[in-house]
Amino acid sequence: MPKVSVRLFATLQRYLPPANIGEATVMDVSPGTTVQSLLGELGVPLEQVKIVMINGIHTETDYVLQEGDRVGVFPPVAGG
Amino acid sequence: MEKLLRVDMSNLEARFEDLPDKYALLGGRAMTAAIVADEVAPTVHPLSERNKLVFAPGILTGTTAPSSGRLSVGAKSPLTGTIKESNAGGISAQKLASLGIRALVVEGKPAEKGFYVLVLSSEGARIEPAGDLAGLGCYELNRRLWEKYGKNSGLMCIGPAGEAGMPTAGVSTNDRENHPGRYAGRGGLGAVMGSKGLKAIVLLCDKVFEAPVAEPEKFKEAQKLLSKAILEHPVTAQALPAFGTAVLINILNEAGGLPTKNFSAGRFEEAAKTGGEAMAEFCKTRGGKGKMGHGCHPGCIIRCSNIIPDEKGEVACAPVEYESSWALGANCGIGDLDTIARLNYLCNDVGLDTIETGVTIGVLMEGGLLAFGDGSGAIALLDTEVRNVTPLGRIVGAGAAVAGKTFGVVRVPVVKSQGMPAYDPRAVKGIGVTYATSTMGADHTAGYSVATNILKVGGFVDPLQAEGQVDLARNLQIATAFVDASGLCLFTAFPLLDIDYALPAVADMYAARLGRPFTVADALEAGKEVLRVERKFNEAAGFTKAHDRLPDFMKYEKLLPHDVVFDVTDEELDTVHNF
Ligand code: SF4
């Protein structure tokens, strides 16, 4: 089973609170799991998801997770 | 009739003039650019009596338009040698506008070195000797000025760095709690103020929303629409008040574009400890005076600002913004929020720009003066060296370009001698185009391509590809020049980019405020005109397309984790200002 490390940020943090601030949660997912299905399992309302990055690259939610992926998920955020 | 106030520091005289017709439609950055271009020769020395320092509220500042209380400060910059506008929040711009002052021009220089305070009220303007206020840091200065002139006075002042003419000194403005942390920080305008012998400007005025509006009913309708857009957009309605601008730390870190240890990497292992989520946690667990969702001026409905508490719940620093947290944090290899807040406090107190200071210390760390991560070393540089204006303190206050030369460093992240803000242009290429081609030197606010490259606001342009970045940066620089003239906070740009009725509402407010037709097309033309005026000044000051470039190392030093260089070509960069 592919192992992935997952971080949810800002208001989404509550669906997967990190053990220590900034620390990823390492999870085993079944082969073929998409970002969308992973977020569904975690109970994250998809309409709150704006940005998904896999290994630092902007990606869509239908992406199929691969061994070693670093997953970062954000609601709408900005600053400057 | 709205006024222009001219303060002649050579003769210590102030006089009100009717606002010339040619400036009737100008506010904020459009006003400071026009006056500097009209009255300052591009080749003057920025600290000489021949430079002028201009303060201007935006066209909508002092009205009931939401989040519109912004101040523009302009001059020829001692840091870059270009024309400069630096934008600040705080409570002073609305007071200026409510006093009917559209521009405050400070010129000349006292014959003998000494410092003065300019006091402004509805009764007029007077210039008083600063006496023992000279030499004070901005916190004690603000405390004494409120004690002397009354609570709620608007204050615009400089610290010891500005008095000493350090080219990265900023102009401080106060917020409602009298913290001096709302800075027109960039480009050394505090040094220009210091060169004129002006320690502080005090605004005695309790009026906030009294700028004249020609058609109040029409204004109100348009204003409601803009408020609705701001409160509808998830970024301005939820993310900014809850986590502040530093919510960006984690997303830039994920994207591999958070400049780390003097732009040597794109990710910082301790980033999360310095981000907006960590700040919100601090405020929750430490309580006391800590607060997220703080507004820097009355009438801001976004409230991105914060008050970061220390361990006892007392104010450590207000605010700590994204750029400051990054500059004094990741860029220096410092992952401790208390240290960052302390450094930010010290910048505010001695009167230095936080971005430039963090970039400079990063270069000094690279040069071996102190180690990356050395928080107490960095604190000493500010609290001892800069505060006491030692030779080393002057190097810190001279900016990253000078620090790089002094210590023989090649990796110096500046454009036109101004330090780069918190986005590495190799991994966020759109902002690289803005850094290279902005009239201000490396300035993220001049055309915030990060919105579209990273945050998916205003569409999406892949940050790692060169394609599309020039058009993006051009359009954003034009739109931003208009927003900076309006007095609206730049963060209204997120709804302005995404919600179709928002920009027409702003044009309608302009029309109602000024009592003349004004369309979205006029707004964009106004933005272009600001850029043309600024470019013309810079050209006459000696700037060519060879200056519209990123530092060379970014073309060949690959940035991890994406292993990328900056590859927008010079030819493409030269087309940004083709409009
Ligand atoms: S959004 Fe933030 S910076 Fe802008 S006006 Fe409001 S508090 Fe000030």
mmCIF file of N, CA and C in Angstrom, chain B residues 11 39 90 92 127 161 174 198 200 238 244 258 269 280 309 349 358 365 370 380 389 419 461 492 494 507 536 540:
data_model
loop_
_atom_site.group_PDB
_atom_site.id
_atom_site.type_symbol
_atom_site.label_atom_id
_atom_site.label_comp_id
_atom_site.label_asym_id
_atom_site.label_seq_id
_atom_site.Cartn_x
_atom_site.Cartn_y
_atom_site.Cartn_z
ATOM 1 N N ASN B 11 12.766 77.124 5.992
ATOM 2 C CA ASN B 11 12.318 78.321 6.710
ATOM 3 C C ASN B 11 11.361 78.001 7.853
ATOM 4 N N GLU B 39 8.144 68.050 -9.344
ATOM 5 C CA GLU B 39 8.879 69.006 -8.522
ATOM 6 C C GLU B 39 10.288 68.574 -8.125
ATOM 7 N N GLY B 90 -2.823 52.119 9.254
ATOM 8 C CA GLY B 90 -2.776 53.028 10.393
ATOM 9 C C GLY B 90 -3.871 54.076 10.310
ATOM 10 N N SER B 92 -3.636 57.527 10.264
ATOM 11 C CA SER B 92 -3.342 58.907 9.864
ATOM 12 C C SER B 92 -3.973 59.333 8.541
ATOM 13 N N ILE B 127 5.104 74.243 13.439
ATOM 14 C CA ILE B 127 6.317 73.434 13.515
ATOM 15 C C ILE B 127 6.988 73.745 14.845
ATOM 16 N N ALA B 161 17.102 55.222 13.116
ATOM 17 C CA ALA B 161 17.631 54.876 11.786
ATOM 18 C C ALA B 161 17.292 55.962 10.766
ATOM 19 N N ASN B 174 0.946 55.053 13.340
ATOM 20 C CA ASN B 174 0.393 54.312 14.486
ATOM 21 C C ASN B 174 -0.969 53.713 14.168
ATOM 22 N N LEU B 198 12.650 66.254 10.238
ATOM 23 C CA LEU B 198 11.289 66.051 10.738
ATOM 24 C C LEU B 198 11.222 64.733 11.508
ATOM 25 N N ALA B 200 8.576 63.861 13.600
ATOM 26 C CA ALA B 200 7.206 63.328 13.663
ATOM 27 C C ALA B 200 6.213 64.330 13.103
ATOM 28 N N GLN B 238 -12.844 35.182 5.500
ATOM 29 C CA GLN B 238 -12.472 34.186 6.513
ATOM 30 C C GLN B 238 -10.969 34.049 6.759
ATOM 31 N N GLY B 244 -4.473 35.881 9.424
ATOM 32 C CA GLY B 244 -3.594 36.970 9.006
ATOM 33 C C GLY B 244 -2.853 36.634 7.730
ATOM 34 N N LEU B 258 9.348 29.414 -0.659
ATOM 35 C CA LEU B 258 9.603 30.224 0.538
ATOM 36 C C LEU B 258 11.122 30.409 0.644
ATOM 37 N N GLU B 269 12.609 23.965 7.067
ATOM 38 C CA GLU B 269 12.058 22.860 7.866
ATOM 39 C C GLU B 269 11.221 23.342 9.060
ATOM 40 N N ALA B 280 -2.109 32.116 15.401
ATOM 41 C CA ALA B 280 -3.460 31.985 15.954
ATOM 42 C C ALA B 280 -3.424 31.126 17.219
ATOM 43 N N PRO B 309 1.162 38.015 21.198
ATOM 44 C CA PRO B 309 1.462 38.117 22.624
ATOM 45 C C PRO B 309 2.783 37.436 22.981
ATOM 46 N N ASP B 349 10.960 49.758 16.341
ATOM 47 C CA ASP B 349 11.441 50.733 17.323
ATOM 48 C C ASP B 349 12.579 51.589 16.776
ATOM 49 N N GLY B 358 15.498 41.928 7.188
ATOM 50 C CA GLY B 358 15.644 40.474 7.149
ATOM 51 C C GLY B 358 16.513 40.032 5.974
ATOM 52 N N MET B 365 24.565 36.922 7.180
ATOM 53 C CA MET B 365 24.773 35.549 7.646
ATOM 54 C C MET B 365 25.536 34.757 6.594
ATOM 55 N N LEU B 370 27.510 36.459 11.121
ATOM 56 C CA LEU B 370 26.881 35.641 12.156
ATOM 57 C C LEU B 370 26.298 34.420 11.464
ATOM 58 N N ALA B 380 21.030 41.606 18.617
ATOM 59 C CA ALA B 380 22.089 42.560 18.979
ATOM 60 C C ALA B 380 22.387 43.528 17.834
ATOM 61 N N VAL B 389 23.726 53.566 16.214
ATOM 62 C CA VAL B 389 24.275 54.082 14.961
ATOM 63 C C VAL B 389 25.791 53.870 14.889
ATOM 64 N N GLY B 419 15.801 44.813 -1.545
ATOM 65 C CA GLY B 419 15.741 43.401 -1.197
ATOM 66 C C GLY B 419 14.434 42.754 -1.625
ATOM 67 N N VAL B 461 -2.038 30.577 -13.262
ATOM 68 C CA VAL B 461 -0.921 30.495 -14.207
ATOM 69 C C VAL B 461 0.181 29.712 -13.499
ATOM 70 N N THR B 492 -8.143 44.209 -0.990
ATOM 71 C CA THR B 492 -9.430 44.212 -1.699
ATOM 72 C C THR B 492 -9.246 43.650 -3.109
ATOM 73 N N PHE B 494 -8.244 40.833 -3.975
ATOM 74 C CA PHE B 494 -8.682 39.443 -4.128
ATOM 75 C C PHE B 494 -10.132 39.383 -4.594
ATOM 76 N N ALA B 507 -15.198 51.958 -9.385
ATOM 77 C CA ALA B 507 -15.260 53.069 -10.349
ATOM 78 C C ALA B 507 -16.444 53.977 -10.012
ATOM 79 N N LYS B 536 9.146 57.274 -16.484
ATOM 80 C CA LYS B 536 9.820 58.420 -17.089
ATOM 81 C C LYS B 536 10.822 59.021 -16.096
ATOM 82 N N ALA B 540 14.984 59.093 -16.568
ATOM 83 C CA ALA B 540 15.766 60.328 -16.462
ATOM 84 C C ALA B 540 16.774 60.250 -15.309
#
